[in-house]
mmCIF file of C-alpha atoms in Angstrom:
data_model
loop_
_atom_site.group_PDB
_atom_site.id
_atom_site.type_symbol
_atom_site.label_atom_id
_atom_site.label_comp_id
_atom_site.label_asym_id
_atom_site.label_seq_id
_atom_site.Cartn_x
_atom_site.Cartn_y
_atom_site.Cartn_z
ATOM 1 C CA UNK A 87 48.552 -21.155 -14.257
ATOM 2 C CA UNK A 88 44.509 -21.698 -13.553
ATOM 3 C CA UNK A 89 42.081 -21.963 -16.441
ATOM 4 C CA UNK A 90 41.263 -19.051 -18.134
ATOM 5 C CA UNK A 91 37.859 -18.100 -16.667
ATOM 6 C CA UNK A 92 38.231 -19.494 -13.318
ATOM 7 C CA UNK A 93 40.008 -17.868 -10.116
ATOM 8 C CA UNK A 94 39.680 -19.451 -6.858
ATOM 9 C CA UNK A 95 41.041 -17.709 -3.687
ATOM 10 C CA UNK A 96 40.021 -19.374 -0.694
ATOM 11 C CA UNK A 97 40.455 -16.693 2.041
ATOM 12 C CA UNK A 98 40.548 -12.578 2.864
ATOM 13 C CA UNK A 99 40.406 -10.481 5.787
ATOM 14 C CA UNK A 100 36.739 -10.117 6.948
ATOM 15 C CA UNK A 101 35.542 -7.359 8.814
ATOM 16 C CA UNK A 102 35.603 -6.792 12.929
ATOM 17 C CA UNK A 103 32.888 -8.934 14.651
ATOM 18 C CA UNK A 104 31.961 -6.322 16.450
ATOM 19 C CA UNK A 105 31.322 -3.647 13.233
ATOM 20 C CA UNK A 106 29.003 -6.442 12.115
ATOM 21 C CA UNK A 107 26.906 -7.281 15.389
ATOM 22 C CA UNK A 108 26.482 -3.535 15.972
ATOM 23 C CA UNK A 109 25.302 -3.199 12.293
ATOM 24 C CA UNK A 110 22.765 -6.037 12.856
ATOM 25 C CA UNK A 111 20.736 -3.590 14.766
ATOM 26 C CA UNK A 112 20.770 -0.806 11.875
ATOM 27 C CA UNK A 113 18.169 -0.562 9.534
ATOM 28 C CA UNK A 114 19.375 -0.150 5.787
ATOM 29 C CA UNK A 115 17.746 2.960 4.948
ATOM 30 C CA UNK A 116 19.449 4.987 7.775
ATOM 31 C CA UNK A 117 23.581 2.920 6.832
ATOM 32 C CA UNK A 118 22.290 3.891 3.155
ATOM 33 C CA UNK A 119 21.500 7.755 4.483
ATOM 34 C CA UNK A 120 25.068 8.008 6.036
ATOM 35 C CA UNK A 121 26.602 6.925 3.372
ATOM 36 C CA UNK A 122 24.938 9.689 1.175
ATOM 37 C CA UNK A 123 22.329 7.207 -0.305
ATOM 38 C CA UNK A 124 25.359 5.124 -2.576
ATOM 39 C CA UNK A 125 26.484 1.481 -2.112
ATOM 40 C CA UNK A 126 22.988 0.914 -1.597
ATOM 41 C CA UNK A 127 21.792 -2.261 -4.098
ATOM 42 C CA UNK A 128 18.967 -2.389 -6.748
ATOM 43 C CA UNK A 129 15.395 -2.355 -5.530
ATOM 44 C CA UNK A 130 15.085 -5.486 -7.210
ATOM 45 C CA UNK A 131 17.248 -7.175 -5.266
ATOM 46 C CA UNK A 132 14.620 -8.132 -2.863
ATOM 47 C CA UNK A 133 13.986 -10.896 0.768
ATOM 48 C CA UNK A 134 12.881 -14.002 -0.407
ATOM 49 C CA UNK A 135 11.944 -14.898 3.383
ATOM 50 C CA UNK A 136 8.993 -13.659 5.374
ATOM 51 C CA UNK A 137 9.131 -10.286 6.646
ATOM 52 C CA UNK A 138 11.494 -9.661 9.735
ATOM 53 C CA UNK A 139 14.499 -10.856 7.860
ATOM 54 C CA UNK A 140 17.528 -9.505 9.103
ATOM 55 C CA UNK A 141 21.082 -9.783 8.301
ATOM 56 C CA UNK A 142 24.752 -8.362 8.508
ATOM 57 C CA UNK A 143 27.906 -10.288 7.599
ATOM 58 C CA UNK A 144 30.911 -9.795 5.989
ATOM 59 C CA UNK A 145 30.982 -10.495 2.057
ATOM 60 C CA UNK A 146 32.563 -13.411 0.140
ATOM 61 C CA UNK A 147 32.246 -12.533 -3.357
ATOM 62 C CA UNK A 148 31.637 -15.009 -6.211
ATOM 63 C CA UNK A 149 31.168 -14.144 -9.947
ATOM 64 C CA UNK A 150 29.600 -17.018 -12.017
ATOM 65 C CA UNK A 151 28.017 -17.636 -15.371
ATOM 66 C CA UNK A 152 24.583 -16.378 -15.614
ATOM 67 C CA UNK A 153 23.198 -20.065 -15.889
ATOM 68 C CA UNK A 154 25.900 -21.926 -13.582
ATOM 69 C CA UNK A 155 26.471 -22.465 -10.167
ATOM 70 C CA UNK A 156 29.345 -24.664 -9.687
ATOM 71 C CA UNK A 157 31.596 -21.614 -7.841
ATOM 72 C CA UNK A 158 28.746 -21.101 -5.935
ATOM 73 C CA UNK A 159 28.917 -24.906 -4.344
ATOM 74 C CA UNK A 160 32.360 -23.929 -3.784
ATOM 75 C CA UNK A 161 31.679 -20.808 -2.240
ATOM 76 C CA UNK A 162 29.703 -22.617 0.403
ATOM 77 C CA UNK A 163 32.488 -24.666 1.246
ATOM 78 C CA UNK A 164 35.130 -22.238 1.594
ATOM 79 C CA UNK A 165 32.612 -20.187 3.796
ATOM 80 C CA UNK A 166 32.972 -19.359 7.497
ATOM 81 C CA UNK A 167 30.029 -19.189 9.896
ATOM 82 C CA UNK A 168 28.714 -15.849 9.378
ATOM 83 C CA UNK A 169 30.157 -15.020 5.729
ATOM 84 C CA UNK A 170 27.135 -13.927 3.751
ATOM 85 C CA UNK A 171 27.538 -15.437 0.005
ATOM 86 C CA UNK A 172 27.282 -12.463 -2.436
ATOM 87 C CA UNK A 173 26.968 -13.421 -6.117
ATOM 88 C CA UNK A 174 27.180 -11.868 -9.507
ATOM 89 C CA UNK A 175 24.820 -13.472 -11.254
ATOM 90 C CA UNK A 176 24.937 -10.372 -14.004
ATOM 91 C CA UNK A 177 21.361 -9.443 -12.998
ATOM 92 C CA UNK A 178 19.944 -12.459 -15.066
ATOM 93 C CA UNK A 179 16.862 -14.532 -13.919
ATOM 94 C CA UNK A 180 16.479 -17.055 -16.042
ATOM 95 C CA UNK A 181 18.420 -19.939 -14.317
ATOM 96 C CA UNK A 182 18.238 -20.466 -10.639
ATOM 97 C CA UNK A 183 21.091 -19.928 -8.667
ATOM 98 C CA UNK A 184 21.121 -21.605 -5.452
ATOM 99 C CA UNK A 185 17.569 -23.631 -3.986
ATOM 100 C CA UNK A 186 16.366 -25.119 -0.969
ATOM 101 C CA UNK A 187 18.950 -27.765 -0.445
ATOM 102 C CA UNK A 188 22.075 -25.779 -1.187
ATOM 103 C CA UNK A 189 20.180 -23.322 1.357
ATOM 104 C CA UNK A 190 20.079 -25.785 3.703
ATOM 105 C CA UNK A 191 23.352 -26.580 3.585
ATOM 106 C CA UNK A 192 24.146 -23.235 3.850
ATOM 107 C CA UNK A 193 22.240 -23.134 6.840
ATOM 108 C CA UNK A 194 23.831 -26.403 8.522
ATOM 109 C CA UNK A 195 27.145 -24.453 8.246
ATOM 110 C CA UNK A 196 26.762 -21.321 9.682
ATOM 111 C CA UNK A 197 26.561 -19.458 6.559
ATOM 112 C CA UNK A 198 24.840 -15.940 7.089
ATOM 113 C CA UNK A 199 23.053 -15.449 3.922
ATOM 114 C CA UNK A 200 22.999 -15.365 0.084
ATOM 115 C CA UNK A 201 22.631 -12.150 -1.793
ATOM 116 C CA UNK A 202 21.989 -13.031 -5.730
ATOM 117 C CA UNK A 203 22.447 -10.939 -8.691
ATOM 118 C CA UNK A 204 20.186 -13.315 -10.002
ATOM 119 C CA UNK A 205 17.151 -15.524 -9.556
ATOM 120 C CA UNK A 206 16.473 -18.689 -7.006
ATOM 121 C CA UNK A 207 14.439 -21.443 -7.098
ATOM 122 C CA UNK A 208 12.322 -23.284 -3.904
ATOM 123 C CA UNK A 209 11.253 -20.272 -2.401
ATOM 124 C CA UNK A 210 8.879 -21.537 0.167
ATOM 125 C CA UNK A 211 11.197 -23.933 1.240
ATOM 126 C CA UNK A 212 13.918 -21.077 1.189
ATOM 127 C CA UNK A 213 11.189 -19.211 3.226
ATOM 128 C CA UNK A 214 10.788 -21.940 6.138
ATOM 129 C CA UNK A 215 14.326 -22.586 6.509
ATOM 130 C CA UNK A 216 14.463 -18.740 7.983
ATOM 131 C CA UNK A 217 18.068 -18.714 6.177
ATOM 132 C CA UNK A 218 18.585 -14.865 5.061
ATOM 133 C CA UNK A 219 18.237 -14.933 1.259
ATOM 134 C CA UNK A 220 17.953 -12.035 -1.152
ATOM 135 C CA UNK A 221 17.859 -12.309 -4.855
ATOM 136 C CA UNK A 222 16.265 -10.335 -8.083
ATOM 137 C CA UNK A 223 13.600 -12.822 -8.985
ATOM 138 C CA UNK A 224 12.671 -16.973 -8.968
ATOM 139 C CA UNK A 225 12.289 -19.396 -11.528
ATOM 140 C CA UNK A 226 12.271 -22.931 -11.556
ATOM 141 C CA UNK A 227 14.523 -23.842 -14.068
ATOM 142 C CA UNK A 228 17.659 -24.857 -12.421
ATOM 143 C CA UNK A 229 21.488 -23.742 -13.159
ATOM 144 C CA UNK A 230 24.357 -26.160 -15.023
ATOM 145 C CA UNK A 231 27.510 -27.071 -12.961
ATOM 146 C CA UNK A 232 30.721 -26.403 -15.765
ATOM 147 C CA UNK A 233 31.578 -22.719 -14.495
ATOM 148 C CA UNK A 234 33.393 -20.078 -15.403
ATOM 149 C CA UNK A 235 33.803 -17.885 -12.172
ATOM 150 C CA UNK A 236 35.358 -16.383 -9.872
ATOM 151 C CA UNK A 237 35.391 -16.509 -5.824
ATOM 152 C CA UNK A 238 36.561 -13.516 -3.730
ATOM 153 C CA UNK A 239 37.400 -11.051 -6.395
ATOM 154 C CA UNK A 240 35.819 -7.483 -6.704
ATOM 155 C CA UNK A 241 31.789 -7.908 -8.302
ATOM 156 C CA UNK A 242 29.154 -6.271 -8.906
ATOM 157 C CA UNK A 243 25.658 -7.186 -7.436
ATOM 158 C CA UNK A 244 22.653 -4.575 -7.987
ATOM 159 C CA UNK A 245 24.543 -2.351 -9.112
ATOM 160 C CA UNK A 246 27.188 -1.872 -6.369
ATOM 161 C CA UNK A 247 30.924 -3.159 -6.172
ATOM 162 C CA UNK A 248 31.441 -5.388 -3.435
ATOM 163 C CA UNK A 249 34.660 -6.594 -2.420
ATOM 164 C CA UNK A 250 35.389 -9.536 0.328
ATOM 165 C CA UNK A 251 35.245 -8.491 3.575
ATOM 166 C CA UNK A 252 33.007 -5.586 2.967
ATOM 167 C CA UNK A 253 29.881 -5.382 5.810
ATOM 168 C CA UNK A 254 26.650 -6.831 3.807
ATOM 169 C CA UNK A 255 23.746 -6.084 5.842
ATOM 170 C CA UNK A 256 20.175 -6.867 3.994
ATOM 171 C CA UNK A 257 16.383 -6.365 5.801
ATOM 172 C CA UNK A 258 13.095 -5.988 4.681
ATOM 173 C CA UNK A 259 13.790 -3.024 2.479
ATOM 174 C CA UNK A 260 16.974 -4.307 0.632
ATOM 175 C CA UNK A 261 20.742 -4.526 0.953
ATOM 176 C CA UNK A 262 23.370 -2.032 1.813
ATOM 177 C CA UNK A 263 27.619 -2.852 1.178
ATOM 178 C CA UNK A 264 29.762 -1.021 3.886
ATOM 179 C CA UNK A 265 33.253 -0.835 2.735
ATOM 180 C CA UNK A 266 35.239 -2.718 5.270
ATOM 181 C CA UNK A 267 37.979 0.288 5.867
ATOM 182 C CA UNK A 268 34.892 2.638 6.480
ATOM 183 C CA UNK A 269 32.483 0.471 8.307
ATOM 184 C CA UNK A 270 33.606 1.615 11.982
ATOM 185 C CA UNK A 271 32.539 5.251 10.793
ATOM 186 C CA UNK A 272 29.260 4.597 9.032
ATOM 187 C CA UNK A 273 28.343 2.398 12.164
ATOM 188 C CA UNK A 274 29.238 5.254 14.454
ATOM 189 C CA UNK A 275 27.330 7.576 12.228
ATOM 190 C CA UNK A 276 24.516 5.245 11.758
ATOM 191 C CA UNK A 277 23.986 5.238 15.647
ATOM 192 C CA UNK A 278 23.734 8.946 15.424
ATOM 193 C CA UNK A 279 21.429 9.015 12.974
ATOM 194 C CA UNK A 280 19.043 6.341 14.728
ATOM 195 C CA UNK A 281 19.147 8.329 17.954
ATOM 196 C CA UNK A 282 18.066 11.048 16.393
ATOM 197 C CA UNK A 283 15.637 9.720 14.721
ATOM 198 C CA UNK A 284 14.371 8.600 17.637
ATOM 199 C CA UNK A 285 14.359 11.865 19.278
ATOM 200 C CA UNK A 286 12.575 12.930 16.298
ATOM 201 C CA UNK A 287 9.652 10.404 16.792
ATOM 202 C CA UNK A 288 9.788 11.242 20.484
ATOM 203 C CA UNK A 289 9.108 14.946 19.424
ATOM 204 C CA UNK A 290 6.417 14.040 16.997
ATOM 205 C CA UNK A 291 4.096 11.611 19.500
ATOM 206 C CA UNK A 292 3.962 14.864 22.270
ATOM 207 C CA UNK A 293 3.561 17.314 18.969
ATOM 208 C CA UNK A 294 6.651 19.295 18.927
ATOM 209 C CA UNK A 295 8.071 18.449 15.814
ATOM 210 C CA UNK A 296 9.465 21.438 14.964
ATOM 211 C CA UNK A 297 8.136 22.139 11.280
ATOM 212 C CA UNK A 298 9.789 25.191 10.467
ATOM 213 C CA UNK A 299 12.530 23.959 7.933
ATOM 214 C CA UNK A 300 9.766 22.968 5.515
ATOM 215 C CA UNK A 301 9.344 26.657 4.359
ATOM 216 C CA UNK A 302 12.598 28.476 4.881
ATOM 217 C CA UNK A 303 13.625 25.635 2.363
ATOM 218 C CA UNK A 304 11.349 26.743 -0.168
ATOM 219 C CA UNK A 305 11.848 30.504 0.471
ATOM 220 C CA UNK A 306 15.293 29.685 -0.283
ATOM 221 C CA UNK A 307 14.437 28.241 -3.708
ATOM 222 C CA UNK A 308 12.668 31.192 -4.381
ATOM 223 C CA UNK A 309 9.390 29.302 -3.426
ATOM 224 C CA UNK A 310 6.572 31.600 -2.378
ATOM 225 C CA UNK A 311 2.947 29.944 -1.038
ATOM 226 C CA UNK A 312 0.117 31.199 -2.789
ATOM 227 C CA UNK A 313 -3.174 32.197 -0.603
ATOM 228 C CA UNK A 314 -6.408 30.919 -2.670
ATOM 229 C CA UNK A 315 -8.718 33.402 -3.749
ATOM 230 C CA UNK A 316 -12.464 32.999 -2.053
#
């Protein structure tokens, strides 16, 4: 029986390769849209690198005391190339996580990215490494190493459950969690959705966006537009 507080499991099924390199080239807000706005994380969860950042992986999940990283360090090491590190933190900001070196490491092995329920520390080095990192603030007071947590269990990070093997994908405007059994159909619908909105854009540069929708919504809500008086 393992310590009371601490659950390691070193492995889980990840999600298809493929479901994740064709997600690379979605934005968030349109995977969010399809997915009727949910599993989309807290604003506050925010890029710590330059704009441009973005990422898609699938999730290994790691719960750890608000001030500790020591699951986190293991994390890294159980980590394939590609996994992006996704960590309950519970939303607090006064220790730093993870920092430059463990994002170099990070780096050095393939690792896809970090996505903290929590703060970081080193952000301009974080920032030249080019490593995808997102997190909820920065501080420079650094985390202990004695635990409790958890690695690949069900968490919570901004907000949204994650569980290993789910599709993370994170760009300049936040982070979205695909549930791995859906993520072929939000991809598919997220495809959609971009070509469309392309059309739409297309439609808009030759002005024939067709504008029409605006007011049969609000004459549907009962909505009527008012003609000033001279």
């Amino acid at each position: 029986m393992g310590r009371t507080g601490y659950r390691v499991i070193n492995d889980f099924v990840r999600s298809d390769q493929s479901i994740i390199d064709g997600c690379r080239m979605i934005a968030t807000s349109l995977l969010g849209d399809v997915m009727g706005r949910m599993r989309v994380m807290n604003y506050a969860i925010k890029p710590v690198n330059e704009p441009g950042v973005h990422m898609a992986g699938s999730a290994l999940t790691v719960r750890t005391h608000p001030s500790d990283n020591l699951l986190v360090h293991k994390a890294m090491d159980i980590a394939q190339p590609g996994d992006i590190i996704v960590i309950d933190a519970s939303g607090d900001t006064e220790h730093a996580i993870i920092g430059e070196i463990m994002s170099f490491y990070a780096k050095t092995k393939g690792i896809g990215g970090f996505v903290i329920d929590g703060a970081v520390r080193d952000r301009l080095g974080i920032a030249k490494l080019g490593l995808p990192v997102f997190a909820k603030g920065t501080t420079p007071r650094g985390p202990y190493k004695e635990g409790p947590g958890e690695i690949n269990t069900v968490i919570s990070c901004g907000n949204v459950p994650v569980s290993p093997g789910d599709v993370i994908v994170g760009d300049d405007d936040g982070v979205v969690v695909i549930p791995r059994d859906e993520a072929r159909v939000v991809l598919e619908k997220a495809l959609e959705l971009a070509a469309k909105e392309k059309e739409t854009m297309r439609s808009i540069g030759q002005g024939l966006w067709d504008r029409s929708w605006v007011d049969e919504t609000l004459k549907k809500k009962g909505i009527e537009v008012e003609t000033a008086e001279n």
